[in-house]
Amino acid sequence: ATFTPLTPEGEINLSVIGPYIDYLIEKQNVKSIFVNGTTGESVSLSLAERKALAEDWCHKAKGKMDQVIVHVGCMCLRDSQELACHAAQIGADGIAVISPSFFKPSTAAFLREVASAAPTLPFYYYHLPAMTGVNVPVRDVLNDIEELVPSFRGIKFSGCDLMDFGQCVSKSRPHWAVVYGVDEQLLAGLAMGANGAVGSTYNYVGSYMNKLMTAFENGDQLQARAIQFKLQELLSFAMKNRFDVGVNKQLMSDVSGLSLGPPRLPLVQCPQDYAKSIFQKYNSLFQDSR
Ligand SMILES: CC(=O)N[C@H](C=O)[C@@H](O)[C@H](O)[C@H](O)CO
Ligand SMILES: CC(=O)C(=O)O
């Protein structure tokens, strides 16, 4: 899940996108990206900015990355449809939608209406209950979902309810992706049957977490756990202070050397001394990750 590069003045900074893509591929072994999501501060961007970013990510990743998934969720259905339609025009590999969260839905009709604006694009439902407050079990959303949304191709599950996640895997069809999005417990998601991971921390621990997935596939639980515990240690340290997109983005700038800039209000930049201490913590845990 990519951060949105901003200039120090807070304008979107497309010049960083090319080097950012190269960094993810070369240093983190990350081959697919999820843009304009939570990590990308999409809710703080205008529609015009989201379009410009999506277009640049898609064009610059073409031929380099396997997939670019564009998040098109908005509070307003018309806006989401406009972004979905745009994603199809720019050659995105799929679209994902977080549920609207001010007025909370009780049916999947919003998803159906967004998907129908880009019927040829694979469609993913993005479950993020801690942020949206929409706690409808995803296993219930899946009932007859392909009749409602013919382009439905899976779920990005960023909740902690592993029973619900397990039921999603259990109900999934072979052509779906059921990917897990709580990085600090990815191993539990894999045990439940996740076939991929999308998350913010893979920006700077992607190469490590790829090793976790390989260890899991090889049945090496000790190795898989050792890697998972390192990420948990980093996040426990951060969460004791503050761990939001502002802090996360700063850490990625420090690790990668890319100038991702500040977050946009209402988020505020990470204080310098805190940025330093979290970067030190990262280095003590993941020395050989770059
Ligand atoms: C709320 C949020 O942003 N969740 C991300 C993905 O869904 C995760 O990647 C978290 O940032 C990560 O697991 C750290 O808590
Ligand atoms: C997956 C995630 O962290 C995002 O939506 O940005």
Coordinates of C-alpha atoms and ligand atoms in Angstrom, one line a residue:
A1 CA 0.0 0.0 0.0
T2 CA 1.7 3.1 -1.2
F3 CA 2.1 6.5 0.5
T4 CA 1.3 9.6 -1.5
P5 CA 4.4 11.6 -2.1
L6 CA 3.8 15.3 -1.3
T7 CA 6.0 18.3 -1.7
P8 CA 7.1 20.1 1.5
E9 CA 4.3 22.6 0.7
G10 CA 1.8 19.8 0.6
E11 CA 1.1 19.4 -3.2
I12 CA 1.1 15.9 -4.7
N13 CA 4.6 15.1 -5.9
L14 CA 4.5 12.9 -9.0
S15 CA 8.3 13.1 -9.5
V16 CA 8.8 10.6 -6.7
I17 CA 6.6 7.9 -8.1
G18 CA 9.1 6.5 -10.6
P19 CA 11.9 6.1 -8.0
Y20 CA 9.4 4.8 -5.5
I21 CA 8.3 2.0 -7.8
D22 CA 12.0 1.1 -8.5
Y23 CA 12.7 1.1 -4.7
L24 CA 9.8 -1.3 -4.0
I25 CA 10.9 -3.7 -6.7
E26 CA 14.6 -3.6 -6.1
K27 CA 14.9 -3.3 -2.4
Q28 CA 11.7 -4.8 -1.1
N29 CA 10.8 -7.4 -3.7
V30 CA 7.3 -5.9 -3.8
K31 CA 5.8 -6.6 -7.2
S32 CA 2.3 -5.2 -6.9
I33 CA 0.9 -2.0 -5.4
F34 CA -2.3 -0.8 -3.8
V35 CA -2.6 2.9 -4.4
N36 CA -4.7 5.7 -3.0
G37 CA -5.8 3.6 0.0
T38 CA -5.5 4.4 3.7
T39 CA -1.8 4.7 3.6
G40 CA -2.1 6.9 0.5
E41 CA -4.3 9.3 2.5
S42 CA -7.0 9.1 -0.2
V43 CA -9.7 10.5 2.0
S44 CA -7.6 13.7 2.3
L45 CA -7.1 14.0 -1.5
S46 CA -9.4 15.7 -4.1
L47 CA -10.8 13.7 -6.9
A48 CA -8.5 15.5 -9.4
E49 CA -5.5 14.6 -7.2
R50 CA -6.6 11.0 -6.9
K51 CA -6.9 10.7 -10.7
A52 CA -3.5 12.3 -11.4
L53 CA -1.9 9.9 -8.9
A54 CA -3.6 6.8 -10.1
E55 CA -2.7 7.6 -13.7
D56 CA 1.0 8.2 -12.8
W57 CA 1.2 5.0 -10.7
C58 CA -0.4 2.9 -13.5
H59 CA 1.8 4.4 -16.3
K60 CA 5.1 4.2 -14.4
A61 CA 4.4 0.7 -13.1
K62 CA 3.5 -0.6 -16.5
G63 CA 5.9 -3.4 -17.5
K64 CA 7.6 -3.3 -14.1
M65 CA 5.0 -4.4 -11.6
D66 CA 2.6 -7.3 -11.8
Q67 CA -0.5 -5.3 -10.6
V68 CA -1.6 -1.9 -9.7
I69 CA -4.9 -1.9 -7.7
V70 CA -6.5 1.5 -7.4
H71 CA -8.7 2.2 -4.4
V72 CA -11.7 4.2 -5.5
G73 CA -13.8 4.3 -2.3
C74 CA -15.4 7.7 -1.4
M75 CA -18.3 8.8 0.8
C76 CA -20.1 9.8 -2.4
L77 CA -21.2 7.1 -4.9
R78 CA -20.9 9.4 -7.9
D79 CA -17.3 10.2 -7.0
S80 CA -16.5 6.5 -6.6
Q81 CA -18.1 5.8 -9.9
E82 CA -16.1 8.5 -11.6
L83 CA -12.8 7.1 -10.1
A84 CA -13.8 3.6 -11.1
C85 CA -14.4 4.7 -14.6
H86 CA -11.2 6.6 -14.7
A87 CA -9.2 3.6 -13.3
A88 CA -10.5 1.5 -16.3
Q89 CA -9.4 4.2 -18.7
I90 CA -5.8 4.3 -17.3
G91 CA -5.3 0.6 -17.4
A92 CA -5.5 -0.3 -13.7
D93 CA -5.5 -4.0 -12.9
G94 CA -8.3 -3.7 -10.5
I95 CA -10.2 -1.5 -8.1
A96 CA -11.0 -1.7 -4.4
V97 CA -13.6 0.0 -2.4
I98 CA -13.7 0.8 1.4
S99 CA -17.3 1.1 2.6
P100 CA -18.6 4.6 3.1
S101 CA -18.5 5.3 6.8
F102 CA -20.5 8.4 7.5
F103 CA -23.8 7.0 6.5
K104 CA -23.1 3.3 7.0
P105 CA -24.5 0.8 4.5
S106 CA -26.5 -2.3 5.4
T107 CA -26.4 -3.9 2.0
A108 CA -23.8 -4.3 -0.7
A109 CA -25.7 -2.1 -3.2
F110 CA -23.0 0.6 -3.0
L111 CA -20.4 -1.9 -4.0
R112 CA -22.6 -3.1 -6.9
E113 CA -23.1 0.5 -8.2
V114 CA -19.3 1.3 -8.1
A115 CA -18.4 -1.9 -9.8
S116 CA -20.9 -1.4 -12.5
A117 CA -19.1 1.8 -13.5
A118 CA -16.1 -0.3 -14.4
P119 CA -17.5 -3.7 -15.2
T120 CA -14.4 -5.1 -16.9
L121 CA -12.1 -4.4 -13.9
P122 CA -11.6 -7.0 -11.1
F123 CA -13.3 -5.6 -8.0
Y124 CA -12.2 -6.1 -4.4
Y125 CA -14.0 -5.2 -1.3
Y126 CA -11.8 -3.6 1.3
H127 CA -12.8 -4.4 4.9
L128 CA -11.3 -1.9 7.4
P129 CA -13.7 -2.0 10.4
A130 CA -11.4 -0.1 12.8
M131 CA -11.5 3.0 10.6
T132 CA -15.0 2.7 9.0
G133 CA -17.0 1.4 12.0
V134 CA -18.7 -0.8 9.5
N135 CA -18.7 -4.2 11.2
V136 CA -20.9 -6.2 8.9
P137 CA -19.2 -9.7 8.8
V138 CA -17.6 -10.0 5.5
R139 CA -18.7 -13.6 5.3
D140 CA -22.3 -12.2 5.0
V141 CA -21.3 -9.7 2.3
L142 CA -20.0 -12.7 0.3
N143 CA -23.5 -14.3 0.0
D144 CA -24.4 -14.3 -3.7
I145 CA -21.9 -11.5 -4.2
E146 CA -21.1 -12.6 -7.8
E147 CA -24.7 -12.3 -8.8
L148 CA -24.7 -8.7 -7.4
V149 CA -21.1 -7.8 -8.5
P150 CA -20.1 -10.0 -11.5
S151 CA -16.6 -8.5 -11.5
F152 CA -16.1 -9.4 -7.8
R153 CA -12.6 -11.0 -7.4
G154 CA -11.9 -10.9 -3.7
I155 CA -11.3 -9.2 -0.4
K156 CA -8.7 -7.1 1.3
F157 CA -9.4 -8.0 4.9
S158 CA -7.9 -5.5 7.3
G159 CA -9.8 -6.6 10.4
C160 CA -8.7 -8.7 13.4
D161 CA -11.6 -11.1 13.5
L162 CA -9.9 -14.2 12.3
M163 CA -13.1 -16.3 12.4
D164 CA -14.7 -14.0 9.9
F165 CA -11.5 -14.0 7.8
G166 CA -11.4 -17.8 7.9
Q167 CA -15.0 -17.9 6.7
C168 CA -14.1 -15.6 3.8
V169 CA -11.4 -18.0 2.8
S170 CA -13.7 -21.0 3.3
K171 CA -16.4 -19.4 1.1
S172 CA -13.9 -18.0 -1.5
R173 CA -13.9 -19.2 -5.2
P174 CA -10.6 -20.2 -6.9
H175 CA -10.5 -17.1 -9.0
W176 CA -10.7 -14.8 -5.9
A177 CA -7.9 -13.2 -4.0
V178 CA -8.4 -13.2 -0.2
V179 CA -5.6 -11.0 1.1
Y180 CA -4.8 -10.1 4.7
G181 CA -4.1 -6.5 5.8
V182 CA -3.1 -6.5 9.5
D183 CA 0.6 -6.7 9.0
E184 CA 1.5 -7.4 12.6
Q185 CA -0.5 -10.6 12.5
L186 CA 0.0 -11.7 8.9
L187 CA 1.1 -15.1 10.1
A188 CA -2.3 -15.8 11.6
G189 CA -3.9 -14.6 8.4
L190 CA -1.7 -17.1 6.4
A191 CA -2.6 -19.9 8.8
M192 CA -6.3 -19.1 8.1
G193 CA -5.6 -19.3 4.3
A194 CA -4.7 -15.8 3.1
N195 CA -3.3 -15.9 -0.4
G196 CA -1.6 -12.5 -0.2
A197 CA -0.9 -9.5 1.9
V198 CA -1.5 -5.8 1.4
G199 CA -0.3 -3.3 4.0
S200 CA 1.6 -0.1 4.8
T201 CA 4.6 -1.6 6.6
Y202 CA 5.6 -3.7 3.5
N203 CA 7.0 -0.4 2.1
Y204 CA 10.0 -0.9 4.4
V205 CA 9.7 -4.5 5.6
G206 CA 8.5 -6.1 2.4
S207 CA 11.6 -8.1 1.8
Y208 CA 11.4 -9.5 5.3
M209 CA 7.7 -10.3 5.1
N210 CA 8.3 -12.0 1.8
K211 CA 10.7 -14.2 3.7
L212 CA 8.0 -14.8 6.3
M213 CA 5.6 -16.0 3.6
T214 CA 8.3 -18.3 2.1
A215 CA 9.1 -19.7 5.5
F216 CA 5.4 -20.3 6.1
E217 CA 5.0 -22.1 2.8
N218 CA 8.0 -24.3 3.6
G219 CA 6.5 -25.2 7.0
D220 CA 9.3 -23.3 8.9
Q221 CA 7.1 -21.9 11.7
L222 CA 10.0 -20.8 13.9
Q223 CA 11.5 -18.7 11.1
A224 CA 8.1 -17.3 10.2
R225 CA 7.4 -16.4 13.8
A226 CA 10.8 -14.8 14.3
I227 CA 10.2 -12.4 11.4
Q228 CA 6.6 -11.7 12.6
F229 CA 7.8 -10.9 16.1
K230 CA 10.3 -8.4 14.8
L231 CA 7.6 -6.4 13.0
Q232 CA 5.5 -6.7 16.2
E233 CA 8.4 -5.3 18.2
L234 CA 8.7 -2.3 15.9
L235 CA 5.0 -1.6 16.0
S236 CA 4.7 -2.1 19.7
F237 CA 7.4 0.5 20.1
A238 CA 5.7 2.9 17.7
M239 CA 2.2 2.3 19.1
K240 CA 3.3 3.2 22.6
N241 CA 3.9 6.7 21.2
R242 CA 2.0 7.3 18.1
F243 CA 1.7 5.3 14.9
D244 CA -0.4 7.0 12.2
V245 CA 0.2 7.7 8.5
G246 CA 2.3 10.7 9.4
V247 CA 4.8 8.6 11.5
N248 CA 4.6 5.7 9.1
K249 CA 5.4 8.0 6.1
Q250 CA 8.3 9.6 7.9
L251 CA 9.8 6.1 8.6
M252 CA 9.4 5.1 5.0
S253 CA 11.2 8.4 3.9
D254 CA 14.0 7.6 6.4
V255 CA 14.4 4.0 5.4
S256 CA 14.1 4.5 1.6
G257 CA 15.7 7.9 1.2
L258 CA 12.7 8.9 -0.9
S259 CA 11.3 12.3 -0.1
L260 CA 7.7 11.4 0.6
G261 CA 7.0 14.7 2.3
P262 CA 4.6 15.5 5.2
P263 CA 1.2 14.0 5.5
R264 CA -1.8 16.2 4.8
L265 CA -4.0 17.7 7.5
P266 CA -5.7 16.6 9.6
L267 CA -2.6 14.4 10.0
V268 CA 0.5 16.2 11.2
Q269 CA 4.2 15.5 10.6
C270 CA 6.1 13.3 12.9
P271 CA 8.3 15.2 15.4
Q272 CA 12.0 14.9 14.6
D273 CA 13.3 13.3 17.7
Y274 CA 10.5 10.7 17.5
A275 CA 11.3 10.0 13.9
K276 CA 14.9 9.4 14.9
S277 CA 14.1 7.0 17.6
I278 CA 11.7 4.9 15.5
F279 CA 14.2 4.8 12.7
Q280 CA 16.9 3.6 15.2
K281 CA 14.5 0.9 16.4
Y282 CA 13.9 -0.1 12.8
N283 CA 17.6 -0.3 12.1
S284 CA 18.3 -2.4 15.3
L285 CA 15.6 -4.9 14.1
F286 CA 16.1 -4.9 10.4
Q287 CA 19.7 -4.1 9.8
D288 CA 20.2 -6.2 6.7
S289 CA 16.9 -5.4 5.1
R290 CA 18.2 -2.8 2.6
Ligands
LIG1 C1 -5.5 0.9 9.3 C2 -4.4 0.6 8.3 O1 -3.8 1.5 7.7 N1 -4.2 -0.7 8.0 C3 -3.2 -1.1 7.1 C4 -3.8 -1.9 6.0 O2 -4.9 -2.2 5.9 C5 -2.1 -1.9 7.8 O3 -1.1 -2.1 6.9 C6 -1.6 -1.2 9.0 O4 -1.1 0.0 8.7 C7 -0.5 -2.1 9.7 O5 -1.0 -3.4 9.9 C8 0.0 -1.4 11.0 O6 -1.0 -1.5 11.9
LIG2 C1 -3.7 -1.5 2.8 C2 -3.5 -0.2 3.3 O1 -2.8 -0.1 4.2 C3 -4.1 0.9 2.6 O2 -5.3 0.9 2.2 O3 -3.4 1.8 2.3

